[in-house]
Short mmCIF file of C-alpha atoms in Angstrom, two decimals:
data_model
loop_
_atom_site.label_atom_id
_atom_site.label_comp_id
_atom_site.label_asym_id
_atom_site.label_seq_id
_atom_site.Cartn_x
_atom_site.Cartn_y
_atom_site.Cartn_z
CA MET A 1 -30.63 -7.19 -78.56
CA ASN A 2 -27.19 -8.47 -77.21
CA TYR A 3 -28.06 -11.10 -75.03
CA ALA A 4 -24.57 -11.82 -73.82
CA LEU A 5 -24.18 -8.24 -72.58
CA LEU A 6 -26.81 -8.85 -70.92
CA LEU A 7 -25.60 -11.51 -68.97
CA ASN A 8 -22.44 -9.74 -68.37
CA LEU A 9 -24.69 -6.69 -66.91
CA VAL A 10 -26.36 -8.65 -64.40
CA ALA A 11 -23.72 -10.80 -63.61
CA SER A 12 -21.47 -7.98 -62.62
CA ILE A 13 -24.12 -6.28 -59.77
CA ALA A 14 -25.33 -9.48 -58.34
CA THR A 15 -21.55 -10.43 -58.21
CA LYS A 16 -20.67 -7.58 -56.21
CA LEU A 17 -23.91 -7.22 -54.32
CA ALA A 18 -22.41 -11.21 -52.80
CA LYS A 19 -19.32 -9.88 -52.49
CA SER A 20 -20.46 -7.50 -50.40
CA GLY A 21 -22.29 -9.29 -47.67
CA ALA A 22 -26.01 -8.76 -49.59
CA GLU A 23 -28.94 -10.85 -48.20
CA THR A 24 -29.51 -13.58 -51.33
CA TYR A 25 -32.87 -13.03 -51.70
CA ARG A 26 -31.70 -9.32 -53.12
CA VAL A 27 -28.97 -10.86 -54.89
CA GLU A 28 -31.51 -12.41 -56.59
CA GLU A 29 -34.06 -10.59 -57.26
CA SER A 30 -31.85 -7.94 -58.80
CA VAL A 31 -31.08 -10.70 -61.96
CA ARG A 32 -34.41 -10.78 -62.34
CA ARG A 33 -35.63 -7.65 -62.01
CA ILE A 34 -32.74 -5.93 -64.60
CA THR A 35 -33.92 -8.77 -66.79
CA ALA A 36 -37.80 -8.17 -66.07
CA ALA A 37 -37.13 -4.65 -67.16
CA TYR A 38 -35.58 -5.86 -70.34
CA GLY A 39 -38.77 -8.34 -71.32
CA VAL A 40 -35.79 -11.55 -70.66
CA LYS A 41 -36.67 -14.52 -68.80
CA SER A 42 -33.84 -15.37 -66.21
CA GLN A 43 -33.25 -17.51 -63.67
CA VAL A 44 -30.50 -17.10 -60.94
CA TYR A 45 -29.47 -19.40 -57.98
CA ALA A 46 -27.15 -17.93 -55.42
CA VAL A 47 -25.44 -19.42 -52.50
CA PRO A 48 -22.99 -18.36 -50.49
CA ARG A 49 -19.58 -17.61 -52.96
CA SER A 50 -21.45 -19.07 -55.86
CA LEU A 51 -23.83 -17.75 -58.55
CA PHE A 52 -25.63 -19.53 -61.38
CA ILE A 53 -27.41 -16.89 -64.10
CA THR A 54 -29.21 -18.14 -66.95
CA ILE A 55 -31.44 -16.01 -69.37
CA ILE A 56 -33.37 -17.07 -72.23
CA ASP A 57 -32.87 -15.80 -75.40
CA ALA A 58 -35.28 -14.95 -78.60
CA ASP A 59 -34.60 -18.51 -79.71
CA LYS A 60 -35.82 -19.85 -76.31
CA ARG A 61 -31.87 -20.80 -76.04
CA PRO A 62 -30.20 -21.02 -72.16
CA LEU A 63 -27.28 -18.35 -72.03
CA THR A 64 -25.22 -19.82 -68.67
CA GLN A 65 -22.86 -17.63 -66.55
CA LEU A 66 -21.54 -19.23 -63.37
CA CYS A 67 -19.63 -16.59 -60.68
CA ARG A 68 -17.43 -17.92 -58.57
CA MET A 69 -16.59 -15.36 -55.47
CA GLU A 70 -13.10 -16.45 -53.45
CA HIS A 71 -13.24 -13.90 -51.02
CA THR A 72 -15.89 -11.93 -49.61
CA ASN A 73 -15.78 -8.57 -47.47
CA ILE A 74 -18.69 -6.91 -45.88
CA ASP A 75 -19.30 -3.31 -47.47
CA LEU A 76 -22.52 -2.32 -46.53
CA GLU A 77 -21.73 0.94 -48.86
CA SER A 78 -21.84 -0.96 -51.98
CA VAL A 79 -24.56 -2.84 -50.66
CA GLU A 80 -26.92 -0.37 -51.02
CA VAL A 81 -24.92 1.34 -54.38
CA TYR A 82 -25.44 -1.34 -56.13
CA SER A 83 -28.97 -1.87 -55.13
CA ASN A 84 -30.13 1.70 -55.95
CA LEU A 85 -28.20 1.20 -59.20
CA SER A 86 -30.34 -2.09 -60.68
CA ARG A 87 -33.31 -0.06 -59.55
CA LYS A 88 -31.94 2.66 -61.66
CA ILE A 89 -31.42 0.52 -64.97
CA CYS A 90 -35.13 -0.87 -64.44
CA GLN A 91 -36.39 2.18 -64.68
CA GLU A 92 -34.67 3.82 -66.96
CA LYS A 93 -33.42 0.78 -68.86
CA PRO A 94 -30.52 2.03 -71.46
CA ASP A 95 -28.61 0.23 -73.66
CA TRP A 96 -26.28 -2.44 -72.77
CA GLU A 97 -23.13 -0.71 -72.98
CA THR A 98 -24.31 2.65 -70.80
CA ALA A 99 -25.22 0.20 -68.14
CA LEU A 100 -22.27 -1.33 -68.29
CA ILE A 101 -20.45 2.31 -68.11
CA TRP A 102 -22.93 3.57 -65.01
CA VAL A 103 -21.88 -0.21 -63.21
CA ASP A 104 -17.79 0.74 -63.61
CA GLU A 105 -18.73 4.55 -62.82
CA THR A 106 -20.15 3.54 -59.16
CA SER A 107 -17.29 0.86 -58.84
CA LYS A 108 -15.04 4.15 -58.87
CA THR A 109 -16.74 6.58 -57.22
CA CYS A 110 -18.27 4.50 -54.40
CA LYS A 111 -16.99 5.26 -51.26
CA LYS A 112 -14.52 3.57 -49.23
CA PHE A 113 -12.72 4.20 -45.57
CA SER A 114 -9.17 4.12 -45.89
CA PHE A 115 -6.86 1.71 -43.98
CA PRO A 116 -6.14 4.09 -41.52
CA VAL A 117 -9.94 5.25 -40.45
CA ARG A 118 -11.00 1.36 -40.77
CA LEU A 119 -7.98 0.64 -37.93
CA LEU A 120 -9.49 3.13 -36.13
CA GLY A 121 -13.03 1.45 -36.41
CA TYR A 122 -11.14 -1.72 -35.24
CA ALA A 123 -9.53 -0.09 -32.22
CA LEU A 124 -13.49 1.98 -31.28
CA VAL A 125 -15.23 -1.96 -31.28
CA ALA A 126 -12.65 -3.52 -29.24
CA PHE A 127 -12.44 -0.32 -26.35
CA GLY A 128 -16.44 0.11 -26.61
CA PHE A 129 -16.69 -3.10 -26.26
CA CYS A 130 -14.38 -4.21 -23.64
CA LEU A 131 -15.79 -0.96 -21.24
CA PHE A 132 -19.42 -2.37 -22.13
CA PHE A 133 -18.13 -5.68 -20.74
CA GLY A 134 -17.25 -4.39 -17.51
CA GLY A 135 -13.76 -3.51 -17.60
CA ASP A 136 -11.42 -0.25 -16.63
CA PHE A 137 -10.11 2.63 -19.08
CA MET A 138 -6.74 0.84 -19.01
CA ASP A 139 -8.22 -2.29 -20.23
CA ALA A 140 -10.35 -0.82 -23.30
CA LEU A 141 -6.65 1.09 -24.30
CA CYS A 142 -5.41 -2.77 -23.99
CA ALA A 143 -8.09 -3.60 -25.55
CA ALA A 144 -7.87 -1.25 -28.36
CA PHE A 145 -4.33 -2.21 -29.44
CA CYS A 146 -6.21 -5.79 -30.10
CA GLY A 147 -8.58 -4.49 -31.75
CA LEU A 148 -5.68 -2.93 -33.94
CA LEU A 149 -3.95 -6.09 -34.20
CA ILE A 150 -7.27 -7.83 -35.72
CA GLY A 151 -7.24 -4.74 -38.58
CA VAL A 152 -3.62 -5.83 -39.53
CA LEU A 153 -4.06 -9.36 -39.34
CA GLU A 154 -7.28 -9.41 -41.82
CA ARG A 155 -5.82 -7.01 -44.24
CA TYR A 156 -2.72 -8.81 -44.62
CA MET A 157 -3.52 -12.61 -43.56
CA PRO A 158 -3.05 -14.72 -46.85
CA ASN A 159 -6.13 -15.95 -48.28
CA THR A 160 -6.61 -18.86 -46.40
CA ASN A 161 -9.98 -21.38 -44.92
CA ILE A 162 -11.78 -18.72 -42.69
CA PHE A 163 -11.86 -21.56 -40.62
CA PHE A 164 -7.78 -21.22 -39.81
CA GLN A 165 -7.94 -17.38 -40.28
CA GLN A 166 -10.53 -17.16 -37.69
CA ILE A 167 -8.61 -19.53 -35.33
CA LEU A 168 -5.20 -17.09 -35.64
CA SER A 169 -6.87 -14.48 -35.10
CA ALA A 170 -8.37 -15.39 -31.76
CA PHE A 171 -5.46 -16.93 -30.78
CA PHE A 172 -2.66 -13.85 -31.41
CA MET A 173 -5.34 -11.29 -30.11
CA ALA A 174 -5.39 -13.82 -26.90
CA VAL A 175 -1.94 -14.25 -26.42
CA PHE A 176 -1.35 -10.67 -27.07
CA ALA A 177 -4.21 -9.82 -24.32
CA TYR A 178 -2.35 -12.12 -21.72
CA GLY A 179 0.44 -10.59 -22.30
CA LEU A 180 -0.30 -7.16 -21.27
CA SER A 181 -2.17 -8.92 -18.64
CA ALA A 182 1.17 -10.28 -17.62
CA MET A 183 2.55 -7.31 -17.59
CA HIS A 184 -0.09 -5.68 -15.57
CA LEU A 185 -1.68 -3.21 -17.83
CA SER A 186 -4.82 -4.73 -17.85
CA LEU A 187 -6.55 -6.36 -14.75
CA HIS A 188 -9.77 -6.99 -16.35
CA VAL A 189 -8.39 -9.14 -19.07
CA ASP A 190 -11.64 -11.09 -20.08
CA ALA A 191 -13.30 -7.56 -20.99
CA SER A 192 -9.90 -6.83 -22.77
CA ILE A 193 -10.49 -10.07 -24.81
CA ILE A 194 -13.96 -10.62 -25.08
CA GLY A 195 -14.63 -7.19 -26.57
CA THR A 196 -12.11 -8.13 -29.24
CA LEU A 197 -13.36 -10.82 -29.63
CA MET A 198 -16.75 -8.85 -30.86
CA LEU A 199 -14.92 -8.40 -33.98
CA LEU A 200 -14.68 -11.76 -34.92
CA VAL A 201 -17.77 -12.98 -34.16
CA PRO A 202 -20.20 -13.54 -37.16
CA GLY A 203 -22.84 -11.19 -36.65
CA LEU A 204 -23.93 -10.13 -40.20
CA LEU A 205 -23.24 -14.01 -41.39
CA PHE A 206 -25.91 -15.25 -38.62
CA THR A 207 -28.64 -12.68 -39.73
CA ASN A 208 -27.87 -12.97 -43.45
CA ALA A 209 -28.49 -16.84 -42.73
CA LEU A 210 -32.16 -16.31 -40.87
CA ARG A 211 -33.46 -14.06 -43.72
CA ASP A 212 -32.25 -16.62 -46.26
CA ILE A 213 -33.96 -18.76 -44.47
CA ILE A 214 -37.36 -16.54 -44.43
CA PHE A 215 -37.62 -16.02 -47.56
CA GLY A 216 -36.89 -19.68 -48.69
CA ASP A 217 -33.00 -20.24 -49.80
CA THR A 218 -32.98 -22.66 -47.78
CA ASN A 219 -29.68 -24.23 -48.67
CA SER A 220 -27.93 -21.24 -48.89
CA GLY A 221 -29.59 -20.11 -45.03
CA ILE A 222 -27.62 -24.17 -44.10
CA ASN A 223 -24.50 -23.10 -45.46
CA ARG A 224 -24.42 -19.53 -43.59
CA VAL A 225 -25.54 -21.36 -40.32
CA VAL A 226 -23.48 -24.17 -40.67
CA GLU A 227 -20.16 -21.68 -41.19
CA VAL A 228 -21.37 -19.58 -38.50
CA PHE A 229 -20.93 -22.58 -35.97
CA LEU A 230 -17.45 -23.19 -37.36
CA ILE A 231 -16.31 -19.60 -36.97
CA ALA A 232 -17.55 -19.99 -33.41
CA ALA A 233 -15.73 -23.08 -33.12
CA ALA A 234 -12.65 -21.18 -34.49
CA LEU A 235 -13.07 -19.05 -31.91
CA SER A 236 -13.31 -20.82 -29.11
CA LEU A 237 -10.16 -22.82 -30.00
CA GLY A 238 -8.22 -20.07 -30.76
CA THR A 239 -8.43 -18.18 -27.60
CA ALA A 240 -8.38 -21.65 -25.58
CA ALA A 241 -4.91 -22.32 -27.38
CA ALA A 242 -3.74 -18.44 -26.46
CA TRP A 243 -4.99 -19.50 -22.82
CA ASN A 244 -2.63 -22.36 -22.74
CA THR A 245 -0.16 -20.54 -24.24
CA ALA A 246 -0.32 -17.81 -21.41
CA ASP A 247 0.22 -20.27 -18.88
CA SER A 248 2.75 -21.52 -20.02
CA LEU A 249 4.79 -18.08 -20.90
CA TRP A 250 3.69 -16.43 -18.08
CA SER A 251 1.69 -18.55 -15.43
CA THR A 252 -1.94 -18.54 -15.16
CA PRO A 253 -4.09 -15.97 -16.51
CA VAL A 254 -6.25 -14.17 -13.88
CA SER A 255 -8.59 -11.56 -14.22
CA LEU A 256 -9.98 -9.40 -11.43
CA PRO A 257 -13.67 -9.54 -11.30
CA LEU A 258 -15.82 -7.57 -13.99
CA ILE A 259 -17.21 -4.22 -13.54
CA GLN A 260 -20.81 -2.76 -13.34
CA TYR A 261 -21.84 0.11 -15.10
CA SER A 262 -25.44 1.74 -14.58
CA ILE A 263 -27.57 1.28 -18.35
CA PHE A 264 -26.77 4.54 -18.78
CA PHE A 265 -22.81 4.35 -19.33
CA GLN A 266 -23.57 0.61 -20.98
CA CYS A 267 -25.39 2.09 -23.59
CA ILE A 268 -23.02 5.34 -24.18
CA PHE A 269 -20.16 2.24 -24.08
CA ALA A 270 -22.59 0.31 -26.54
CA ILE A 271 -23.35 3.19 -29.33
CA ILE A 272 -19.55 3.64 -29.15
CA ALA A 273 -18.21 0.10 -29.72
CA CYS A 274 -21.09 -0.09 -32.70
CA PHE A 275 -20.05 3.37 -34.53
CA GLY A 276 -16.87 1.39 -35.39
CA PHE A 277 -18.60 -1.26 -36.52
CA VAL A 278 -20.46 1.09 -38.79
CA ILE A 279 -16.48 2.21 -39.90
CA VAL A 280 -15.39 -1.26 -40.35
CA PHE A 281 -18.65 -1.95 -42.10
CA ASN A 282 -18.26 0.62 -44.49
CA VAL A 283 -21.54 2.52 -43.45
CA HIS A 284 -21.68 6.42 -44.87
CA GLY A 285 -23.63 9.51 -44.81
CA TYR A 286 -25.39 10.00 -41.36
CA GLY A 287 -27.07 6.68 -41.07
CA ASN A 288 -24.75 5.54 -39.64
CA ILE A 289 -26.02 7.86 -36.49
CA LEU A 290 -29.47 6.12 -36.64
CA CYS A 291 -27.31 2.65 -36.77
CA VAL A 292 -25.25 3.34 -33.49
CA LEU A 293 -29.07 4.97 -31.81
CA GLY A 294 -30.67 1.59 -33.06
CA ALA A 295 -27.42 -0.40 -30.87
CA GLY A 296 -28.20 2.23 -27.77
CA LEU A 297 -32.19 1.84 -27.81
CA THR A 298 -31.67 -1.72 -28.20
CA TRP A 299 -29.77 -2.38 -25.13
CA ALA A 300 -31.65 -0.20 -23.09
CA THR A 301 -35.12 -1.75 -24.21
CA TYR A 302 -33.37 -5.35 -22.93
CA CYS A 303 -32.14 -3.54 -19.35
CA LEU A 304 -35.13 -2.27 -18.83
CA VAL A 305 -37.16 -5.79 -19.38
CA ARG A 306 -34.48 -7.24 -17.09
CA HIS A 307 -35.43 -4.15 -14.15
CA LEU A 308 -38.89 -5.40 -14.99
CA GLY A 309 -38.34 -8.55 -14.00
CA GLY A 310 -37.66 -10.54 -17.57
CA ARG A 311 -35.73 -14.01 -17.78
CA GLU A 312 -32.49 -13.62 -19.75
CA LEU A 313 -33.59 -15.24 -22.17
CA GLN A 314 -37.65 -13.15 -22.53
CA CYS A 315 -35.07 -9.93 -22.45
CA TYR A 316 -33.05 -11.19 -25.40
CA PHE A 317 -36.21 -11.57 -27.00
CA ILE A 318 -37.62 -8.84 -26.34
CA ALA A 319 -34.81 -6.29 -27.40
CA THR A 320 -34.27 -8.45 -30.45
CA VAL A 321 -37.69 -7.82 -31.34
CA VAL A 322 -37.74 -3.97 -31.13
CA ALA A 323 -34.14 -3.57 -33.13
CA ALA A 324 -35.75 -4.97 -35.91
CA LEU A 325 -38.89 -3.30 -36.08
CA PHE A 326 -36.28 -0.32 -35.70
CA ALA A 327 -34.31 -1.70 -39.07
CA GLU A 328 -37.27 -1.95 -41.04
CA ILE A 329 -38.59 1.02 -40.58
CA MET A 330 -35.45 3.32 -40.73
CA ALA A 331 -34.79 1.20 -44.03
CA ARG A 332 -38.29 1.89 -45.55
CA ILE A 333 -38.06 5.89 -44.41
CA ARG A 334 -34.51 5.77 -45.98
CA LYS A 335 -34.74 3.64 -48.79
CA TYR A 336 -31.94 1.65 -47.61
CA PRO A 337 -31.23 -1.33 -47.33
CA ILE A 338 -32.39 -2.73 -43.96
CA ILE A 339 -29.15 -5.20 -43.08
CA SER A 340 -26.98 -2.18 -42.22
CA TYR A 341 -29.75 -0.79 -39.70
CA LEU A 342 -30.27 -4.57 -38.38
CA ILE A 343 -26.44 -6.00 -38.10
CA VAL A 344 -25.33 -2.85 -35.78
CA SER A 345 -28.61 -2.82 -33.78
CA ILE A 346 -28.56 -6.31 -32.43
CA LEU A 347 -24.65 -6.10 -32.17
CA PRO A 348 -24.72 -5.22 -28.49
CA LEU A 349 -26.68 -8.36 -27.69
CA ILE A 350 -24.20 -11.42 -30.19
CA PRO A 351 -23.13 -13.59 -27.03
CA GLY A 352 -19.54 -12.87 -28.04
CA SER A 353 -18.73 -13.53 -24.30
CA GLY A 354 -20.70 -16.83 -23.87
CA ILE A 355 -17.94 -18.41 -26.15
CA TYR A 356 -15.03 -16.88 -24.29
CA TYR A 357 -16.02 -18.59 -21.38
CA ALA A 358 -17.61 -21.73 -22.88
CA ALA A 359 -13.83 -21.83 -24.33
CA GLN A 360 -12.47 -21.45 -21.23
CA GLU A 361 -14.37 -23.99 -19.12
CA ALA A 362 -13.15 -26.64 -22.09
CA VAL A 363 -9.65 -26.09 -21.12
CA HIS A 364 -9.83 -25.92 -17.13
CA LYS A 365 -11.76 -29.52 -18.25
CA ASN A 366 -14.95 -28.38 -16.18
CA ALA A 367 -17.77 -30.21 -19.05
CA ALA A 368 -20.61 -29.64 -16.85
CA GLU A 369 -20.00 -25.95 -16.87
CA PHE A 370 -19.14 -25.59 -20.92
CA VAL A 371 -22.32 -27.89 -21.74
CA ALA A 372 -24.16 -24.96 -19.53
CA LYS A 373 -22.27 -22.06 -21.00
CA SER A 374 -22.34 -23.20 -24.64
CA SER A 375 -26.47 -24.34 -23.96
CA ASN A 376 -26.82 -20.97 -22.84
CA THR A 377 -25.55 -19.80 -25.46
CA LEU A 378 -27.21 -21.38 -28.17
CA ALA A 379 -30.50 -20.83 -26.24
CA ILE A 380 -29.81 -16.88 -26.67
CA ALA A 381 -28.99 -16.88 -30.25
CA GLY A 382 -31.58 -19.12 -30.69
CA VAL A 383 -34.24 -16.43 -29.26
CA MET A 384 -32.01 -13.62 -31.48
CA ALA A 385 -33.18 -15.76 -34.40
CA VAL A 386 -36.87 -16.14 -33.56
CA GLY A 387 -37.18 -12.54 -32.54
CA ILE A 388 -36.23 -11.58 -36.37
CA LEU A 389 -38.10 -14.24 -38.40
CA LEU A 390 -41.62 -12.75 -36.21
CA VAL A 391 -40.33 -9.26 -37.65
CA VAL A 392 -38.89 -9.89 -40.74
CA THR A 393 -41.37 -12.28 -41.96
CA LEU A 394 -44.21 -10.31 -40.69
CA PHE A 395 -42.84 -7.03 -42.69
CA ASP A 396 -41.98 -9.50 -45.68
CA LEU A 397 -45.29 -10.99 -46.57
CA PRO A 398 -46.29 -9.10 -48.98
CA ARG A 399 -43.29 -9.43 -51.01
CA ASN A 400 -43.32 -12.69 -50.42
CA ARG A 401 -47.15 -12.65 -52.15
CA ASN A 402 -45.71 -10.81 -54.71
CA ARG A 403 -42.66 -12.86 -55.60
CA GLU A 404 -45.18 -15.77 -55.52
CA LYS A 405 -47.34 -13.69 -58.42
CA ASP A 406 -43.81 -13.24 -60.68
CA THR A 407 -43.19 -16.93 -60.10
CA HIS A 408 -46.25 -18.23 -61.63
CA SER A 409 -46.73 -14.98 -64.21
#
């Protein structure tokens, strides 16, 4: 048995999963299952952007490989195909050379949207969420151009620290939006900026952090949570700096009161925006339709509970539970990674507006309002976390028992 080739095989698959945005448990289980299928013991430890894999050869000597991932990119199609590939290898147990050929073939055949189509996705996200947050059609068109700017910046911006990337992206996007407002092209500029800001809010990172904590990957989960807070702070700093810049260039930005659309139109706008996200996240097949329907169902649930007299946090909690249930059911029916359904379904609940308005209060030096809006945003994130934790924990109890058996066996 060529243990070096086996190590290269599992490291290649695990690295591709991690770089595509897979959860930590999925990355680690893929390694354990493949090596166990060939009767080889292994240990794997994954944290954001790093992967340590050790296998034990026939002479009980450890072979270890460290994989560093400088950059990651959300690609949910790759998460699906490499998860399926790991299952196929476990079932058929090909020789190492054949398995490595399968990995290369998978890399070549993995579906990806072209850059122009991805730009369309960025524009749809900003367009739909601008309407969702109370902008009019002209505001939404301005937001779509801001979304295109975000897409271009993310593609061509140098690969620097993610914190500074988010600051620069938020700054240039918001300055552009304020400039359009100064030309009277966007009268509800707040809606334009918040809608575009949703492209930068770390929804997938937040969801993966919760799932890591559920499965006991505490270090990875804490690292991701810290990264979420850093990105939120970066977005606040970027939009605050943009407001000050716009104030000095074109006088104080003014936004008209936001429009209150009916529940039906809010759900339609959420579906449009989330359809843009399935393009950005590279989701293919009819599963992308199910994903956006989950987003519409989630927001309809929120509005229904609010209409029945539920308080804001209660509405967020119940809507999150519905989104998580939908994601779990769809993932099991389609044999598709749950992360695709979960992240898209909860996107309408992500408190992007809270980050923006908290930054505005900080710019205006309204300390009390800044604390209130920041606390409310954190509270929303907290109840969403509890909702996801509740559902995922209940569904994954059997899997956790199996993992414990595998650990003790």
